[in-house]
mmCIF file of C-alpha atoms in Angstrom:
data_model
loop_
_atom_site.group_PDB
_atom_site.id
_atom_site.type_symbol
_atom_site.label_atom_id
_atom_site.label_comp_id
_atom_site.label_asym_id
_atom_site.label_seq_id
_atom_site.Cartn_x
_atom_site.Cartn_y
_atom_site.Cartn_z
ATOM 1 C CA UNK A 179 -43.172 32.239 56.022
ATOM 2 C CA UNK A 180 -41.377 34.564 53.027
ATOM 3 C CA UNK A 181 -41.466 33.864 49.692
ATOM 4 C CA UNK A 182 -37.116 33.909 49.871
ATOM 5 C CA UNK A 183 -37.431 31.217 52.725
ATOM 6 C CA UNK A 184 -39.721 28.833 51.171
ATOM 7 C CA UNK A 185 -37.321 28.672 47.868
ATOM 8 C CA UNK A 186 -34.131 28.086 50.204
ATOM 9 C CA UNK A 187 -35.924 25.190 51.655
ATOM 10 C CA UNK A 188 -37.399 23.521 47.966
ATOM 11 C CA UNK A 189 -33.269 23.629 46.959
ATOM 12 C CA UNK A 190 -31.932 19.782 46.675
ATOM 13 C CA UNK A 191 -29.436 20.011 48.695
ATOM 14 C CA UNK A 192 -28.439 16.408 47.868
ATOM 15 C CA UNK A 193 -27.887 16.769 45.005
ATOM 16 C CA UNK A 194 -25.418 19.706 45.882
ATOM 17 C CA UNK A 195 -23.379 17.908 48.521
ATOM 18 C CA UNK A 196 -23.212 14.747 46.371
ATOM 19 C CA UNK A 197 -21.686 17.719 43.857
ATOM 20 C CA UNK A 198 -19.368 18.839 46.162
ATOM 21 C CA UNK A 199 -17.654 15.920 47.260
ATOM 22 C CA UNK A 200 -17.287 14.665 43.875
ATOM 23 C CA UNK A 201 -15.263 18.133 42.780
ATOM 24 C CA UNK A 202 -13.532 18.249 45.793
ATOM 25 C CA UNK A 203 -11.928 13.766 45.481
ATOM 26 C CA UNK A 204 -11.463 15.542 42.209
ATOM 27 C CA UNK A 205 -9.110 18.316 42.318
ATOM 28 C CA UNK A 206 -7.924 15.872 45.169
ATOM 29 C CA UNK A 207 -6.804 13.382 42.625
ATOM 30 C CA UNK A 208 -5.383 15.847 40.460
ATOM 31 C CA UNK A 209 -3.115 17.049 42.753
ATOM 32 C CA UNK A 210 -2.417 13.646 43.291
ATOM 33 C CA UNK A 211 -1.548 13.098 39.105
ATOM 34 C CA UNK A 212 0.678 16.238 38.883
ATOM 35 C CA UNK A 213 2.418 15.015 42.098
ATOM 36 C CA UNK A 214 6.320 15.385 42.061
ATOM 37 C CA UNK A 215 7.870 14.435 45.198
ATOM 38 C CA UNK A 216 11.416 15.347 43.920
ATOM 39 C CA UNK A 217 9.827 19.169 43.860
ATOM 40 C CA UNK A 218 6.856 19.133 45.812
ATOM 41 C CA UNK A 219 4.358 21.439 45.806
ATOM 42 C CA UNK A 220 1.463 22.663 47.531
ATOM 43 C CA UNK A 221 -1.965 21.980 46.661
ATOM 44 C CA UNK A 222 -2.776 25.463 46.575
ATOM 45 C CA UNK A 223 0.032 26.823 44.251
ATOM 46 C CA UNK A 224 -1.759 27.968 40.979
ATOM 47 C CA UNK A 225 1.898 26.977 38.852
ATOM 48 C CA UNK A 226 0.612 23.306 38.724
ATOM 49 C CA UNK A 227 -2.758 21.662 37.931
ATOM 50 C CA UNK A 228 -4.397 20.985 41.068
ATOM 51 C CA UNK A 229 -3.615 25.400 41.987
ATOM 52 C CA UNK A 230 -5.808 26.282 38.624
ATOM 53 C CA UNK A 231 -8.136 23.336 38.752
ATOM 54 C CA UNK A 232 -8.959 25.310 42.676
ATOM 55 C CA UNK A 233 -9.497 28.900 40.436
ATOM 56 C CA UNK A 234 -11.833 26.794 38.241
ATOM 57 C CA UNK A 235 -13.984 25.514 41.146
ATOM 58 C CA UNK A 236 -14.076 28.726 42.605
ATOM 59 C CA UNK A 237 -15.321 30.477 39.346
ATOM 60 C CA UNK A 238 -18.100 27.741 39.414
ATOM 61 C CA UNK A 239 -19.321 28.798 42.699
ATOM 62 C CA UNK A 240 -19.469 32.152 41.302
ATOM 63 C CA UNK A 241 -21.557 30.872 37.883
ATOM 64 C CA UNK A 242 -23.537 28.676 40.474
ATOM 65 C CA UNK A 243 -24.595 31.486 42.879
ATOM 66 C CA UNK A 244 -25.837 33.402 39.463
ATOM 67 C CA UNK A 245 -27.625 30.863 38.428
ATOM 68 C CA UNK A 246 -29.612 30.274 41.524
ATOM 69 C CA UNK A 247 -29.825 34.172 42.395
ATOM 70 C CA UNK A 248 -31.772 34.681 38.875
ATOM 71 C CA UNK A 249 -35.076 34.733 37.999
ATOM 72 C CA UNK A 250 -36.119 30.424 37.021
ATOM 73 C CA UNK A 251 -37.749 31.866 34.179
ATOM 74 C CA UNK A 252 -34.849 33.218 32.424
ATOM 75 C CA UNK A 253 -34.178 30.010 31.093
ATOM 76 C CA UNK A 254 -37.221 28.777 29.623
ATOM 77 C CA UNK A 255 -37.913 32.324 27.861
ATOM 78 C CA UNK A 256 -33.939 32.508 26.522
ATOM 79 C CA UNK A 257 -33.345 28.892 25.859
ATOM 80 C CA UNK A 258 -33.280 29.606 21.768
ATOM 81 C CA UNK A 259 -31.124 32.108 22.304
ATOM 82 C CA UNK A 260 -28.337 30.002 24.607
ATOM 83 C CA UNK A 261 -28.657 27.812 21.622
ATOM 84 C CA UNK A 262 -28.264 29.681 18.769
ATOM 85 C CA UNK A 263 -24.832 31.459 20.775
ATOM 86 C CA UNK A 264 -23.356 28.251 21.120
ATOM 87 C CA UNK A 265 -24.259 27.032 17.212
ATOM 88 C CA UNK A 266 -22.650 30.527 16.127
ATOM 89 C CA UNK A 267 -19.367 29.348 18.404
ATOM 90 C CA UNK A 268 -19.605 25.955 17.290
ATOM 91 C CA UNK A 269 -19.365 27.376 13.484
ATOM 92 C CA UNK A 270 -16.689 29.873 13.912
ATOM 93 C CA UNK A 271 -14.555 27.396 16.064
ATOM 94 C CA UNK A 272 -12.835 25.484 13.396
ATOM 95 C CA UNK A 273 -11.565 28.830 12.061
ATOM 96 C CA UNK A 274 -10.875 31.115 14.651
ATOM 97 C CA UNK A 275 -10.216 27.981 17.344
ATOM 98 C CA UNK A 276 -6.773 26.913 18.641
ATOM 99 C CA UNK A 277 -5.575 23.730 16.964
ATOM 100 C CA UNK A 278 -4.357 21.107 19.933
ATOM 101 C CA UNK A 279 -3.304 17.492 18.397
ATOM 102 C CA UNK A 280 -4.896 18.201 14.983
ATOM 103 C CA UNK A 281 -8.551 19.772 16.986
ATOM 104 C CA UNK A 282 -9.220 23.340 16.369
ATOM 105 C CA UNK A 283 -12.204 23.103 19.439
ATOM 106 C CA UNK A 284 -10.780 25.443 21.925
ATOM 107 C CA UNK A 285 -10.332 28.925 22.289
ATOM 108 C CA UNK A 286 -7.844 31.028 23.643
ATOM 109 C CA UNK A 287 -8.166 33.425 26.339
ATOM 110 C CA UNK A 288 -4.637 34.355 27.322
ATOM 111 C CA UNK A 289 -3.806 31.250 29.612
ATOM 112 C CA UNK A 290 -7.090 29.587 29.551
ATOM 113 C CA UNK A 291 -8.840 27.593 26.954
ATOM 114 C CA UNK A 292 -12.800 27.403 26.269
ATOM 115 C CA UNK A 293 -14.088 24.534 24.343
ATOM 116 C CA UNK A 294 -17.736 25.588 22.780
ATOM 117 C CA UNK A 295 -18.683 21.975 22.259
ATOM 118 C CA UNK A 296 -18.854 21.224 25.764
ATOM 119 C CA UNK A 297 -21.277 24.256 26.626
ATOM 120 C CA UNK A 298 -23.169 23.280 23.613
ATOM 121 C CA UNK A 299 -24.406 20.517 25.774
ATOM 122 C CA UNK A 300 -26.786 22.478 27.871
ATOM 123 C CA UNK A 301 -27.957 25.178 25.481
ATOM 124 C CA UNK A 302 -28.947 21.863 23.285
ATOM 125 C CA UNK A 303 -30.489 20.547 26.437
ATOM 126 C CA UNK A 304 -32.703 23.730 26.988
ATOM 127 C CA UNK A 305 -33.447 23.497 23.299
ATOM 128 C CA UNK A 306 -35.147 20.481 23.151
ATOM 129 C CA UNK A 307 -36.578 21.073 26.599
ATOM 130 C CA UNK A 308 -37.939 24.206 24.960
ATOM 131 C CA UNK A 309 -39.008 22.564 21.779
ATOM 132 C CA UNK A 310 -40.910 19.138 23.892
ATOM 133 C CA UNK A 311 -42.508 21.465 25.925
ATOM 134 C CA UNK A 312 -45.441 21.860 23.278
ATOM 135 C CA UNK A 313 -48.801 20.616 24.176
ATOM 136 C CA UNK A 314 -48.586 19.250 20.415
ATOM 137 C CA UNK A 315 -45.513 17.882 20.472
ATOM 138 C CA UNK A 316 -45.450 13.845 19.896
ATOM 139 C CA UNK A 317 -42.852 11.730 19.780
ATOM 140 C CA UNK A 318 -44.442 9.123 18.344
ATOM 141 C CA UNK A 319 -44.912 11.078 15.190
ATOM 142 C CA UNK A 320 -42.043 11.076 12.019
ATOM 143 C CA UNK A 321 -42.135 14.917 11.671
ATOM 144 C CA UNK A 322 -41.869 15.716 15.967
ATOM 145 C CA UNK A 323 -38.700 12.811 15.872
ATOM 146 C CA UNK A 324 -36.750 14.701 13.035
ATOM 147 C CA UNK A 325 -37.122 17.831 14.115
ATOM 148 C CA UNK A 326 -35.851 16.883 17.364
ATOM 149 C CA UNK A 327 -33.016 15.069 15.662
ATOM 150 C CA UNK A 328 -32.093 17.903 13.837
ATOM 151 C CA UNK A 329 -32.028 19.963 17.044
ATOM 152 C CA UNK A 330 -29.132 17.556 18.254
ATOM 153 C CA UNK A 331 -27.581 16.889 15.035
ATOM 154 C CA UNK A 332 -26.646 20.688 14.283
ATOM 155 C CA UNK A 333 -24.257 20.473 16.701
ATOM 156 C CA UNK A 334 -22.720 17.610 15.997
ATOM 157 C CA UNK A 335 -22.362 18.019 12.327
ATOM 158 C CA UNK A 336 -20.286 21.138 13.058
ATOM 159 C CA UNK A 337 -18.545 19.590 15.923
ATOM 160 C CA UNK A 338 -17.343 17.371 13.338
ATOM 161 C CA UNK A 339 -15.965 19.674 11.576
ATOM 162 C CA UNK A 340 -13.444 20.847 14.513
ATOM 163 C CA UNK A 341 -13.165 17.303 13.969
ATOM 164 C CA UNK A 342 -13.890 16.384 17.714
ATOM 165 C CA UNK A 343 -15.442 12.512 17.552
ATOM 166 C CA UNK A 344 -15.661 11.798 21.484
ATOM 167 C CA UNK A 345 -17.288 15.615 21.658
ATOM 168 C CA UNK A 346 -19.712 14.645 18.694
ATOM 169 C CA UNK A 347 -20.553 11.349 19.980
ATOM 170 C CA UNK A 348 -21.502 12.743 23.961
ATOM 171 C CA UNK A 349 -25.061 13.924 22.117
ATOM 172 C CA UNK A 350 -25.899 10.643 21.393
ATOM 173 C CA UNK A 351 -26.790 10.789 25.031
ATOM 174 C CA UNK A 352 -30.088 13.149 24.246
ATOM 175 C CA UNK A 353 -31.566 9.804 23.093
ATOM 176 C CA UNK A 354 -32.084 8.111 26.741
ATOM 177 C CA UNK A 355 -33.632 11.184 27.300
ATOM 178 C CA UNK A 356 -36.332 11.158 24.014
ATOM 179 C CA UNK A 357 -36.910 7.384 24.605
ATOM 180 C CA UNK A 358 -38.714 8.411 28.551
ATOM 181 C CA UNK A 359 -40.519 10.983 26.739
ATOM 182 C CA UNK A 360 -41.951 8.565 23.977
ATOM 183 C CA UNK A 361 -39.520 7.695 21.114
ATOM 184 C CA UNK A 362 -40.369 4.839 19.592
ATOM 185 C CA UNK A 363 -38.783 1.210 21.037
ATOM 186 C CA UNK A 364 -38.476 0.035 17.490
ATOM 187 C CA UNK A 365 -35.444 2.459 16.953
ATOM 188 C CA UNK A 366 -33.377 1.255 20.007
ATOM 189 C CA UNK A 367 -33.873 -1.980 19.271
ATOM 190 C CA UNK A 368 -32.329 -1.800 15.689
ATOM 191 C CA UNK A 369 -29.433 0.882 17.168
ATOM 192 C CA UNK A 370 -28.638 -1.980 20.133
ATOM 193 C CA UNK A 371 -29.069 -4.617 17.214
ATOM 194 C CA UNK A 372 -26.153 -2.344 14.945
ATOM 195 C CA UNK A 373 -24.247 -1.849 17.903
ATOM 196 C CA UNK A 374 -24.066 -5.725 18.269
ATOM 197 C CA UNK A 375 -23.590 -6.580 14.186
ATOM 198 C CA UNK A 376 -20.557 -3.851 14.798
ATOM 199 C CA UNK A 377 -18.792 -5.213 17.342
ATOM 200 C CA UNK A 378 -19.196 -8.949 16.373
ATOM 201 C CA UNK A 379 -17.914 -6.973 12.533
ATOM 202 C CA UNK A 380 -14.814 -5.202 14.258
ATOM 203 C CA UNK A 381 -13.992 -8.100 16.462
ATOM 204 C CA UNK A 382 -14.052 -11.184 14.046
ATOM 205 C CA UNK A 383 -11.131 -11.350 12.462
ATOM 206 C CA UNK A 384 -12.796 -12.837 8.953
ATOM 207 C CA UNK A 385 -16.176 -11.458 8.496
ATOM 208 C CA UNK A 386 -17.168 -14.565 6.155
ATOM 209 C CA UNK A 387 -18.574 -16.559 9.577
ATOM 210 C CA UNK A 388 -20.401 -13.551 10.591
ATOM 211 C CA UNK A 389 -22.515 -13.666 7.312
ATOM 212 C CA UNK A 390 -22.719 -16.913 7.570
ATOM 213 C CA UNK A 391 -24.279 -16.350 10.741
ATOM 214 C CA UNK A 392 -27.004 -14.101 9.523
ATOM 215 C CA UNK A 393 -27.656 -16.404 6.411
ATOM 216 C CA UNK A 394 -28.169 -18.834 9.154
ATOM 217 C CA UNK A 395 -30.536 -17.137 11.540
ATOM 218 C CA UNK A 396 -32.642 -15.792 9.090
ATOM 219 C CA UNK A 397 -32.967 -19.350 7.443
ATOM 220 C CA UNK A 398 -33.864 -20.226 10.802
ATOM 221 C CA UNK A 399 -36.356 -17.777 11.739
ATOM 222 C CA UNK A 400 -38.297 -18.607 7.737
ATOM 223 C CA UNK A 401 -38.164 -22.389 8.555
ATOM 224 C CA UNK A 402 -40.060 -21.930 11.825
ATOM 225 C CA UNK A 403 -42.018 -19.157 11.651
ATOM 226 C CA UNK A 404 -45.341 -18.778 8.814
ATOM 227 C CA UNK A 405 -44.179 -19.382 5.715
ATOM 228 C CA UNK A 406 -45.660 -16.514 4.136
ATOM 229 C CA UNK A 407 -44.221 -14.831 0.650
ATOM 230 C CA UNK A 408 -44.591 -11.724 2.194
ATOM 231 C CA UNK A 409 -42.673 -12.515 5.028
ATOM 232 C CA UNK A 410 -39.495 -14.528 3.372
ATOM 233 C CA UNK A 411 -39.259 -11.048 1.463
ATOM 234 C CA UNK A 412 -39.401 -9.305 4.580
ATOM 235 C CA UNK A 413 -37.073 -11.572 6.070
ATOM 236 C CA UNK A 414 -34.074 -11.468 3.538
ATOM 237 C CA UNK A 415 -34.121 -8.258 2.556
ATOM 238 C CA UNK A 416 -33.359 -7.571 6.416
ATOM 239 C CA UNK A 417 -30.211 -10.446 5.738
ATOM 240 C CA UNK A 418 -29.753 -8.701 2.889
ATOM 241 C CA UNK A 419 -29.123 -5.438 4.689
ATOM 242 C CA UNK A 420 -27.157 -6.921 7.715
ATOM 243 C CA UNK A 421 -24.972 -8.499 5.034
ATOM 244 C CA UNK A 422 -24.285 -5.255 3.573
ATOM 245 C CA UNK A 423 -23.901 -3.238 6.487
ATOM 246 C CA UNK A 424 -21.392 -5.643 7.982
ATOM 247 C CA UNK A 425 -19.230 -4.999 4.263
ATOM 248 C CA UNK A 426 -19.981 -1.220 4.479
ATOM 249 C CA UNK A 427 -18.841 -0.860 7.967
ATOM 250 C CA UNK A 428 -15.518 -2.481 6.958
ATOM 251 C CA UNK A 429 -15.284 0.146 4.088
ATOM 252 C CA UNK A 430 -16.355 2.358 6.709
ATOM 253 C CA UNK A 431 -13.931 2.089 9.127
ATOM 254 C CA UNK A 432 -10.703 1.670 6.470
ATOM 255 C CA UNK A 433 -11.081 5.535 5.477
ATOM 256 C CA UNK A 434 -10.775 6.590 9.080
ATOM 257 C CA UNK A 435 -7.645 8.479 10.437
ATOM 258 C CA UNK A 436 -4.753 5.537 11.458
ATOM 259 C CA UNK A 437 -5.478 6.940 14.858
ATOM 260 C CA UNK A 438 -8.537 6.282 15.039
ATOM 261 C CA UNK A 439 -8.405 2.861 13.185
ATOM 262 C CA UNK A 440 -5.612 1.856 15.474
ATOM 263 C CA UNK A 441 -8.027 2.723 19.120
ATOM 264 C CA UNK A 442 -10.714 0.326 17.639
ATOM 265 C CA UNK A 443 -8.294 -2.341 16.948
ATOM 266 C CA UNK A 444 -6.476 -2.055 20.047
ATOM 267 C CA UNK A 445 -9.904 -2.159 22.071
ATOM 268 C CA UNK A 446 -10.354 -5.776 20.585
ATOM 269 C CA UNK A 447 -6.225 -6.635 21.147
ATOM 270 C CA UNK A 448 -5.180 -4.789 23.758
ATOM 271 C CA UNK A 449 -1.576 -6.792 22.823
ATOM 272 C CA UNK A 450 -1.362 -5.244 19.441
ATOM 273 C CA UNK A 451 0.336 -1.988 19.928
ATOM 274 C CA UNK A 452 1.481 -2.324 24.004
ATOM 275 C CA UNK A 453 4.053 0.112 23.379
ATOM 276 C CA UNK A 454 2.520 2.785 21.267
ATOM 277 C CA UNK A 455 -1.575 3.147 20.605
ATOM 278 C CA UNK A 456 -2.398 0.265 23.335
ATOM 279 C CA UNK A 457 0.252 2.418 25.883
ATOM 280 C CA UNK A 458 -2.683 4.502 27.804
ATOM 281 C CA UNK A 459 -4.949 2.185 28.251
ATOM 282 C CA UNK A 460 -2.017 -0.966 29.003
ATOM 283 C CA UNK A 461 -1.351 1.499 31.814
ATOM 284 C CA UNK A 462 -3.869 2.584 33.019
ATOM 285 C CA UNK A 463 -5.380 -0.913 33.592
ATOM 286 C CA UNK A 464 -1.897 -1.291 35.497
ATOM 287 C CA UNK A 465 -2.441 1.528 37.413
ATOM 288 C CA UNK A 466 -5.977 0.352 38.278
ATOM 289 C CA UNK A 467 -5.161 -3.031 39.014
ATOM 290 C CA UNK A 468 -2.542 -2.501 41.427
ATOM 291 C CA UNK A 469 -3.812 -0.400 43.877
ATOM 292 C CA UNK A 470 -5.877 -3.388 45.172
ATOM 293 C CA UNK A 471 -8.352 -3.369 47.559
ATOM 294 C CA UNK A 472 -7.401 -0.481 49.846
ATOM 295 C CA UNK A 473 -4.848 1.521 47.362
ATOM 296 C CA UNK A 474 -1.306 2.332 47.470
ATOM 297 C CA UNK A 475 -2.022 5.026 49.399
ATOM 298 C CA UNK A 476 -2.318 8.933 48.125
ATOM 299 C CA UNK A 477 0.447 10.255 46.304
ATOM 300 C CA UNK A 478 1.817 6.960 46.642
ATOM 301 C CA UNK A 479 0.901 5.379 43.304
ATOM 302 C CA UNK A 480 4.046 4.509 41.363
ATOM 303 C CA UNK A 481 2.470 4.768 38.016
ATOM 304 C CA UNK A 482 0.991 8.284 38.845
ATOM 305 C CA UNK A 483 4.527 9.462 40.001
ATOM 306 C CA UNK A 484 6.257 8.248 37.456
ATOM 307 C CA UNK A 485 4.180 9.766 34.626
ATOM 308 C CA UNK A 486 3.510 5.958 33.137
ATOM 309 C CA UNK A 487 -0.379 7.088 32.107
ATOM 310 C CA UNK A 488 -0.777 10.546 29.843
ATOM 311 C CA UNK A 489 -3.242 12.692 30.223
ATOM 312 C CA UNK A 490 -3.974 11.281 33.699
ATOM 313 C CA UNK A 491 -4.989 14.606 35.162
ATOM 314 C CA UNK A 492 -7.704 14.679 32.315
ATOM 315 C CA UNK A 493 -9.134 11.488 30.806
ATOM 316 C CA UNK A 494 -7.350 8.925 32.933
ATOM 317 C CA UNK A 495 -7.821 10.853 36.042
ATOM 318 C CA UNK A 496 -9.666 7.495 36.882
ATOM 319 C CA UNK A 497 -6.866 5.252 37.250
ATOM 320 C CA UNK A 498 -5.444 7.946 39.497
ATOM 321 C CA UNK A 499 -7.946 7.121 41.896
ATOM 322 C CA UNK A 500 -7.948 3.192 41.160
ATOM 323 C CA UNK A 501 -4.433 3.016 42.111
ATOM 324 C CA UNK A 502 -3.885 5.357 45.632
ATOM 325 C CA UNK A 503 -7.557 4.372 46.846
ATOM 326 C CA UNK A 504 -7.902 0.849 45.588
ATOM 327 C CA UNK A 505 -11.532 -0.710 45.169
ATOM 328 C CA UNK A 506 -12.791 0.428 48.100
ATOM 329 C CA UNK A 507 -12.235 4.344 46.536
ATOM 330 C CA UNK A 508 -13.215 3.691 43.317
ATOM 331 C CA UNK A 509 -16.336 1.841 44.619
ATOM 332 C CA UNK A 510 -17.127 5.007 46.950
ATOM 333 C CA UNK A 511 -16.612 7.112 43.713
ATOM 334 C CA UNK A 512 -18.768 4.857 41.343
ATOM 335 C CA UNK A 513 -21.772 5.029 44.064
ATOM 336 C CA UNK A 514 -21.231 8.480 44.677
ATOM 337 C CA UNK A 515 -21.697 8.924 41.003
ATOM 338 C CA UNK A 516 -24.691 6.621 40.759
ATOM 339 C CA UNK A 517 -26.196 8.329 43.884
ATOM 340 C CA UNK A 518 -26.261 11.817 42.309
ATOM 341 C CA UNK A 519 -27.589 10.023 38.993
ATOM 342 C CA UNK A 520 -30.835 8.488 40.925
ATOM 343 C CA UNK A 521 -31.697 11.394 43.079
ATOM 344 C CA UNK A 522 -31.467 13.091 39.365
ATOM 345 C CA UNK A 523 -34.334 10.776 37.675
ATOM 346 C CA UNK A 524 -36.485 11.076 41.072
ATOM 347 C CA UNK A 525 -36.635 14.723 40.916
ATOM 348 C CA UNK A 526 -36.915 14.640 37.484
ATOM 349 C CA UNK A 527 -39.778 12.804 37.774
ATOM 350 C CA UNK A 528 -41.454 14.946 40.047
ATOM 351 C CA UNK A 529 -41.227 18.134 37.963
ATOM 352 C CA UNK A 530 -44.954 19.940 37.057
ATOM 353 C CA UNK A 531 -43.681 20.384 33.821
ATOM 354 C CA UNK A 532 -42.905 19.181 30.388
ATOM 355 C CA UNK A 533 -39.825 21.499 29.517
ATOM 356 C CA UNK A 534 -38.750 20.998 33.668
ATOM 357 C CA UNK A 535 -38.962 16.927 32.996
ATOM 358 C CA UNK A 536 -37.339 16.858 29.690
ATOM 359 C CA UNK A 537 -34.166 18.871 31.185
ATOM 360 C CA UNK A 538 -33.711 16.866 34.078
ATOM 361 C CA UNK A 539 -33.494 14.310 32.186
ATOM 362 C CA UNK A 540 -31.199 15.481 29.341
ATOM 363 C CA UNK A 541 -28.825 16.208 32.631
ATOM 364 C CA UNK A 542 -28.931 12.444 33.706
ATOM 365 C CA UNK A 543 -28.494 11.458 30.226
ATOM 366 C CA UNK A 544 -24.890 13.473 29.538
ATOM 367 C CA UNK A 545 -23.965 12.684 33.347
ATOM 368 C CA UNK A 546 -24.395 9.042 32.849
ATOM 369 C CA UNK A 547 -22.684 8.528 29.160
ATOM 370 C CA UNK A 548 -19.386 10.659 30.614
ATOM 371 C CA UNK A 549 -19.485 8.622 33.655
ATOM 372 C CA UNK A 550 -19.888 5.527 31.663
ATOM 373 C CA UNK A 551 -17.796 6.084 28.903
ATOM 374 C CA UNK A 552 -14.924 7.308 31.094
ATOM 375 C CA UNK A 553 -14.344 4.703 33.311
ATOM 376 C CA UNK A 554 -15.040 1.859 30.355
ATOM 377 C CA UNK A 555 -11.761 3.907 28.345
ATOM 378 C CA UNK A 556 -10.056 3.701 31.159
ATOM 379 C CA UNK A 557 -10.370 -0.288 32.055
ATOM 380 C CA UNK A 558 -10.036 -0.853 28.430
ATOM 381 C CA UNK A 559 -13.783 -1.359 27.433
ATOM 382 C CA UNK A 560 -14.091 1.512 25.359
ATOM 383 C CA UNK A 561 -12.040 2.714 22.629
ATOM 384 C CA UNK A 562 -9.782 6.018 24.027
ATOM 385 C CA UNK A 563 -12.424 9.348 22.475
ATOM 386 C CA UNK A 564 -11.175 11.883 24.698
ATOM 387 C CA UNK A 565 -13.910 12.171 27.254
ATOM 388 C CA UNK A 566 -14.198 13.906 30.846
ATOM 389 C CA UNK A 567 -15.226 12.424 33.787
ATOM 390 C CA UNK A 568 -17.985 14.727 35.067
ATOM 391 C CA UNK A 569 -16.797 17.152 37.951
ATOM 392 C CA UNK A 570 -13.093 14.789 38.764
ATOM 393 C CA UNK A 571 -11.542 15.804 35.251
ATOM 394 C CA UNK A 572 -8.967 18.383 34.988
ATOM 395 C CA UNK A 573 -9.902 21.661 33.092
ATOM 396 C CA UNK A 574 -12.717 24.647 33.507
ATOM 397 C CA UNK A 575 -14.804 23.949 30.395
ATOM 398 C CA UNK A 576 -15.697 20.867 31.714
ATOM 399 C CA UNK A 577 -16.127 22.040 34.756
ATOM 400 C CA UNK A 578 -17.950 24.553 34.249
ATOM 401 C CA UNK A 579 -20.474 22.948 31.471
ATOM 402 C CA UNK A 580 -21.495 20.321 34.189
ATOM 403 C CA UNK A 581 -21.969 23.159 37.026
ATOM 404 C CA UNK A 582 -23.888 24.929 34.622
ATOM 405 C CA UNK A 583 -25.857 21.899 33.576
ATOM 406 C CA UNK A 584 -26.595 20.301 36.990
ATOM 407 C CA UNK A 585 -27.457 23.794 38.355
ATOM 408 C CA UNK A 586 -29.963 25.004 35.712
ATOM 409 C CA UNK A 587 -32.007 22.097 36.703
ATOM 410 C CA UNK A 588 -31.462 22.138 40.562
ATOM 411 C CA UNK A 589 -32.389 25.724 39.694
ATOM 412 C CA UNK A 590 -35.637 24.452 38.378
ATOM 413 C CA UNK A 591 -36.706 22.035 41.065
ATOM 414 C CA UNK A 592 -36.804 24.527 43.663
ATOM 415 C CA UNK A 593 -39.405 26.777 41.415
ATOM 416 C CA UNK A 594 -41.749 23.740 40.466
ATOM 417 C CA UNK A 595 -44.433 25.229 42.056
ATOM 418 C CA UNK A 596 -43.671 28.217 40.204
ATOM 419 C CA UNK A 597 -43.295 27.232 37.101
ATOM 420 C CA UNK A 598 -46.730 24.886 37.598
ATOM 421 C CA UNK A 599 -48.520 28.268 38.190
ATOM 422 C CA UNK A 600 -47.537 29.478 34.662
ATOM 423 C CA UNK A 601 -48.997 26.934 33.107
ATOM 424 C CA UNK A 602 -52.293 27.481 35.158
#
């Protein structure tokens, strides 16, 4: 058997099939989101979003071809170069980017816009994989933890200058990969505790109740546990820090831009401003709920037809699916995403090198974060932060970046035996 035939046989066609299915379903839903019954245009019409998305899909196929025919060693050898290039683009974006909705996050090329923050995700994943493949690397050591976090935080800091909180938030997904690679569990316990305290602090109108609860829990642990001076001092200090965090969080939130404060408040009280800040989420939930079990039928969604949900072809594309295909259609798409994530975890675990495994888990982490946050956002379980649904939402930057991210890993997986040979 020729080496080319062996390479073709090693390509994971299951992941490619799921990817193609999600892209096609997304394309049809983009058409549904912009469909106008009175001036119906073909799905292939380049003057509407579905036609434009078809162009992005075609160019994504071209990108896939380039990635799959390229030398697999290119991605490892040039990983730091890719990272440096996109850090540079992020650096100049606030100065030369196109301002849209108060953010300078896009470069405008004629009628097309490209968002460097989207592409920086795969570059950061490659840089982390290259950094962490070193034999001496050990995430249980503080110096390596700080170095890995620095690789993540450099693009985050530059994205916040645009400012684009949603895109910056996505980079926290890399900590899922770091957990798999040995980051101590205590950091994740602390992070989950802070998230829980934050939700309570923002959700409870009077923080005095939360402060009393924290003090009571600390006192109870002291009374029921071993009564040593050092333990009492440590627990008391933790209680003081927790109470201080509650009040400092309130101060930080008060300093956020008003629209971000409103989005957080609407999360806890959807009826706070149903005709203003809460409009998107309220209408999104109405659209999804009105779809029932089987949906209203393709191109028959009333919420969709009459433009009740803003940004329905991008961030809120999932509610189009829910309205027109109901619970059944939503369930099928969620199953497809879950199947892709499970498949990618399987592929990551079978890698022969740490570089490929780390990169694979970066892909899983980013896709999982986008998938969970986008759907949670459309059903009112998370503030609206402008995060697209992978392979589904309209937009060239989104589709291109997710395609590159995924297919670099599929390429590495298809050459896992050769990668092992290089290491020996």
